[in-house]
């Protein structure tokens, strides 16, 4: 078994559903400390949602050398119904040349690859000029309020700058290394509340059903082409993630409907344009509504440069 595969299995075996780290960062820190990294654990967030962050750095021989950071997360999404899995999601299982387990794709394999590649690099280049860093969080799959952003704010206060960053999110389509992501779509979430009038379903004329009233507007929102994308990004996507209403009784027209939705948007759209588009459709439907908006992040695009070139060369040489 390769060192990378072995470490991947150890990481998958850690039950690290957001915001839990499950011991993943401790495994990584132990290996990094052994090759000369200074390791710092940064705990953030309230007691009921405590996040663990790892900042590790090995300084190069040149004090003015550049800093390359590996960034990623140890947390995973919930497993869902266990009976729908062919094996325990936290027991890494090899089958037909594939590795199964929660985090096998996103992104414990990448974390193991980061660590093992760094170990091999340091062994081969003990006097490397630049510095190497790791920025790892257990709050990426969740609200992400106490993860990477907390560490970045701390680094800014210290005056520590990163020159290059490689993120271990899975981007391959057909085979390993076939796509480099040099940008990210924006994320805009909304919580829509539509007011109705509660009544017994036997007397619908006394009520106003917000589920019925919003149906045409939802169809319009889903069908709308928000933009056409560009050479770097696919068209902006509107997705509904949750719809809930009612008191729990099956004979009551609900007085309110709540819908959670999200845009993953390209550089062809702005948050303001998307908000205006949604609100226009809802107003045209004569709905009584309110929306709480949350901007997760603006889209960005990194032009071709030294890091992208080095990545291309490495992929062609190794895959």
PDB file of N, CA and C in Angstrom, residues 249-289:
ATOM      1  N   UNK A 249     -49.914  19.227  10.418  1.00  0.00           N
ATOM      2  CA  UNK A 249     -51.220  18.604  10.188  1.00  0.00           C
ATOM      3  C   UNK A 249     -51.500  18.564   8.693  1.00  0.00           C
ATOM      4  N   UNK A 250     -52.244  17.547   8.253  1.00  0.00           N
ATOM      5  CA  UNK A 250     -52.504  17.417   6.815  1.00  0.00           C
ATOM      6  C   UNK A 250     -53.843  18.003   6.393  1.00  0.00           C
ATOM      7  N   UNK A 251     -54.496  18.744   7.291  1.00  0.00           N
ATOM      8  CA  UNK A 251     -55.792  19.324   6.933  1.00  0.00           C
ATOM      9  C   UNK A 251     -55.824  20.838   7.110  1.00  0.00           C
ATOM     10  N   UNK A 252     -54.642  21.457   7.126  1.00  0.00           N
ATOM     11  CA  UNK A 252     -54.541  22.901   7.320  1.00  0.00           C
ATOM     12  C   UNK A 252     -53.792  23.542   6.157  1.00  0.00           C
ATOM     13  N   UNK A 253     -54.382  24.574   5.576  1.00  0.00           N
ATOM     14  CA  UNK A 253     -53.664  25.393   4.595  1.00  0.00           C
ATOM     15  C   UNK A 253     -52.599  26.186   5.359  1.00  0.00           C
ATOM     16  N   UNK A 254     -51.345  26.113   4.938  1.00  0.00           N
ATOM     17  CA  UNK A 254     -50.286  26.794   5.705  1.00  0.00           C
ATOM     18  C   UNK A 254     -50.386  28.308   5.600  1.00  0.00           C
ATOM     19  N   UNK A 255     -49.969  28.960   6.660  1.00  0.00           N
ATOM     20  CA  UNK A 255     -49.961  30.414   6.664  1.00  0.00           C
ATOM     21  C   UNK A 255     -48.665  31.005   6.146  1.00  0.00           C
ATOM     22  N   UNK A 256     -47.661  30.152   5.951  1.00  0.00           N
ATOM     23  CA  UNK A 256     -46.373  30.639   5.458  1.00  0.00           C
ATOM     24  C   UNK A 256     -45.633  29.515   4.753  1.00  0.00           C
ATOM     25  N   UNK A 257     -44.917  29.877   3.732  1.00  0.00           N
ATOM     26  CA  UNK A 257     -44.061  28.950   2.994  1.00  0.00           C
ATOM     27  C   UNK A 257     -42.636  29.483   3.050  1.00  0.00           C
ATOM     28  N   UNK A 258     -41.685  28.605   3.324  1.00  0.00           N
ATOM     29  CA  UNK A 258     -40.271  29.002   3.368  1.00  0.00           C
ATOM     30  C   UNK A 258     -39.493  28.173   2.350  1.00  0.00           C
ATOM     31  N   UNK A 259     -38.737  28.849   1.513  1.00  0.00           N
ATOM     32  CA  UNK A 259     -37.955  28.183   0.470  1.00  0.00           C
ATOM     33  C   UNK A 259     -36.504  28.637   0.570  1.00  0.00           C
ATOM     34  N   UNK A 260     -35.591  27.680   0.634  1.00  0.00           N
ATOM     35  CA  UNK A 260     -34.157  27.966   0.594  1.00  0.00           C
ATOM     36  C   UNK A 260     -33.648  27.697  -0.817  1.00  0.00           C
ATOM     37  N   UNK A 261     -32.893  28.635  -1.353  1.00  0.00           N
ATOM     38  CA  UNK A 261     -32.366  28.462  -2.707  1.00  0.00           C
ATOM     39  C   UNK A 261     -30.964  29.043  -2.800  1.00  0.00           C
ATOM     40  N   UNK A 262     -30.298  28.713  -3.892  1.00  0.00           N
ATOM     41  CA  UNK A 262     -28.916  29.159  -4.056  1.00  0.00           C
ATOM     42  C   UNK A 262     -28.608  29.409  -5.526  1.00  0.00           C
ATOM     43  N   UNK A 263     -27.839  30.446  -5.766  1.00  0.00           N
ATOM     44  CA  UNK A 263     -27.243  30.697  -7.081  1.00  0.00           C
ATOM     45  C   UNK A 263     -25.765  30.352  -7.014  1.00  0.00           C
ATOM     46  N   UNK A 264     -25.272  29.596  -8.000  1.00  0.00           N
ATOM     47  CA  UNK A 264     -23.845  29.529  -8.266  1.00  0.00           C
ATOM     48  C   UNK A 264     -23.662  30.314  -9.558  1.00  0.00           C
ATOM     49  N   UNK A 265     -23.049  31.487  -9.440  1.00  0.00           N
ATOM     50  CA  UNK A 265     -23.102  32.411 -10.567  1.00  0.00           C
ATOM     51  C   UNK A 265     -21.731  32.714 -11.157  1.00  0.00           C
ATOM     52  N   UNK A 266     -21.759  32.935 -12.459  1.00  0.00           N
ATOM     53  CA  UNK A 266     -20.540  33.193 -13.221  1.00  0.00           C
ATOM     54  C   UNK A 266     -20.161  34.660 -13.124  1.00  0.00           C
ATOM     55  N   UNK A 267     -19.053  35.003 -13.750  1.00  0.00           N
ATOM     56  CA  UNK A 267     -18.618  36.398 -13.780  1.00  0.00           C
ATOM     57  C   UNK A 267     -19.483  37.241 -14.706  1.00  0.00           C
ATOM     58  N   UNK A 268     -20.453  36.611 -15.380  1.00  0.00           N
ATOM     59  CA  UNK A 268     -21.370  37.348 -16.252  1.00  0.00           C
ATOM     60  C   UNK A 268     -22.529  37.967 -15.475  1.00  0.00           C
ATOM     61  N   UNK A 269     -22.707  37.582 -14.220  1.00  0.00           N
ATOM     62  CA  UNK A 269     -23.795  38.112 -13.395  1.00  0.00           C
ATOM     63  C   UNK A 269     -23.239  38.697 -12.106  1.00  0.00           C
ATOM     64  N   UNK A 270     -24.009  39.610 -11.522  1.00  0.00           N
ATOM     65  CA  UNK A 270     -23.655  40.182 -10.223  1.00  0.00           C
ATOM     66  C   UNK A 270     -24.739  39.816  -9.212  1.00  0.00           C
ATOM     67  N   UNK A 271     -24.416  39.849  -7.919  1.00  0.00           N
ATOM     68  CA  UNK A 271     -25.446  39.580  -6.912  1.00  0.00           C
ATOM     69  C   UNK A 271     -26.648  40.511  -7.045  1.00  0.00           C
ATOM     70  N   UNK A 272     -26.393  41.766  -7.363  1.00  0.00           N
ATOM     71  CA  UNK A 272     -27.478  42.737  -7.482  1.00  0.00           C
ATOM     72  C   UNK A 272     -28.422  42.369  -8.625  1.00  0.00           C
ATOM     73  N   UNK A 273     -27.867  41.922  -9.749  1.00  0.00           N
ATOM     74  CA  UNK A 273     -28.702  41.520 -10.882  1.00  0.00           C
ATOM     75  C   UNK A 273     -29.555  40.302 -10.538  1.00  0.00           C
ATOM     76  N   UNK A 274     -28.964  39.348  -9.844  1.00  0.00           N
ATOM     77  CA  UNK A 274     -29.696  38.131  -9.484  1.00  0.00           C
ATOM     78  C   UNK A 274     -30.806  38.436  -8.486  1.00  0.00           C
ATOM     79  N   UNK A 275     -30.505  39.252  -7.501  1.00  0.00           N
ATOM     80  CA  UNK A 275     -31.534  39.635  -6.532  1.00  0.00           C
ATOM     81  C   UNK A 275     -32.697  40.338  -7.229  1.00  0.00           C
ATOM     82  N   UNK A 276     -32.363  41.276  -8.104  1.00  0.00           N
ATOM     83  CA  UNK A 276     -33.409  42.024  -8.805  1.00  0.00           C
ATOM     84  C   UNK A 276     -34.255  41.100  -9.671  1.00  0.00           C
ATOM     85  N   UNK A 277     -33.623  40.120 -10.313  1.00  0.00           N
ATOM     86  CA  UNK A 277     -34.353  39.183 -11.161  1.00  0.00           C
ATOM     87  C   UNK A 277     -35.341  38.339 -10.375  1.00  0.00           C
ATOM     88  N   UNK A 278     -34.909  37.852  -9.215  1.00  0.00           N
ATOM     89  CA  UNK A 278     -35.792  37.040  -8.366  1.00  0.00           C
ATOM     90  C   UNK A 278     -36.963  37.875  -7.866  1.00  0.00           C
ATOM     91  N   UNK A 279     -36.660  39.040  -7.340  1.00  0.00           N
ATOM     92  CA  UNK A 279     -37.701  39.872  -6.750  1.00  0.00           C
ATOM     93  C   UNK A 279     -38.694  40.358  -7.796  1.00  0.00           C
ATOM     94  N   UNK A 280     -38.234  40.593  -9.019  1.00  0.00           N
ATOM     95  CA  UNK A 280     -39.134  41.003 -10.096  1.00  0.00           C
ATOM     96  C   UNK A 280     -40.155  39.914 -10.410  1.00  0.00           C
ATOM     97  N   UNK A 281     -39.700  38.677 -10.509  1.00  0.00           N
ATOM     98  CA  UNK A 281     -40.609  37.557 -10.797  1.00  0.00           C
ATOM     99  C   UNK A 281     -41.616  37.370  -9.668  1.00  0.00           C
ATOM    100  N   UNK A 282     -41.168  37.508  -8.433  1.00  0.00           N
ATOM    101  CA  UNK A 282     -42.073  37.336  -7.295  1.00  0.00           C
ATOM    102  C   UNK A 282     -43.093  38.463  -7.216  1.00  0.00           C
ATOM    103  N   UNK A 283     -42.673  39.681  -7.544  1.00  0.00           N
ATOM    104  CA  UNK A 283     -43.619  40.805  -7.532  1.00  0.00           C
ATOM    105  C   UNK A 283     -44.667  40.656  -8.624  1.00  0.00           C
ATOM    106  N   UNK A 284     -44.232  40.169  -9.786  1.00  0.00           N
ATOM    107  CA  UNK A 284     -45.178  39.962 -10.885  1.00  0.00           C
ATOM    108  C   UNK A 284     -46.256  38.947 -10.513  1.00  0.00           C
ATOM    109  N   UNK A 285     -45.929  38.039  -9.593  1.00  0.00           N
ATOM    110  CA  UNK A 285     -46.896  37.027  -9.149  1.00  0.00           C
ATOM    111  C   UNK A 285     -47.778  37.538  -8.010  1.00  0.00           C
ATOM    112  N   UNK A 286     -47.611  38.814  -7.631  1.00  0.00           N
ATOM    113  CA  UNK A 286     -48.423  39.440  -6.580  1.00  0.00           C
ATOM    114  C   UNK A 286     -48.343  38.686  -5.248  1.00  0.00           C
ATOM    115  N   UNK A 287     -47.138  38.287  -4.899  1.00  0.00           N
ATOM    116  CA  UNK A 287     -46.928  37.552  -3.656  1.00  0.00           C
ATOM    117  C   UNK A 287     -46.543  38.500  -2.525  1.00  0.00           C
ATOM    118  N   UNK A 288     -46.948  38.145  -1.315  1.00  0.00           N
ATOM    119  CA  UNK A 288     -46.445  38.827  -0.129  1.00  0.00           C
ATOM    120  C   UNK A 288     -45.220  38.053   0.334  1.00  0.00           C
ATOM    121  N   UNK A 289     -44.056  38.642   0.203  1.00  0.00           N
ATOM    122  CA  UNK A 289     -42.842  37.877   0.462  1.00  0.00           C
ATOM    123  C   UNK A 289     -41.754  38.734   1.085  1.00  0.00           C
TER     124      UNK A 289
END
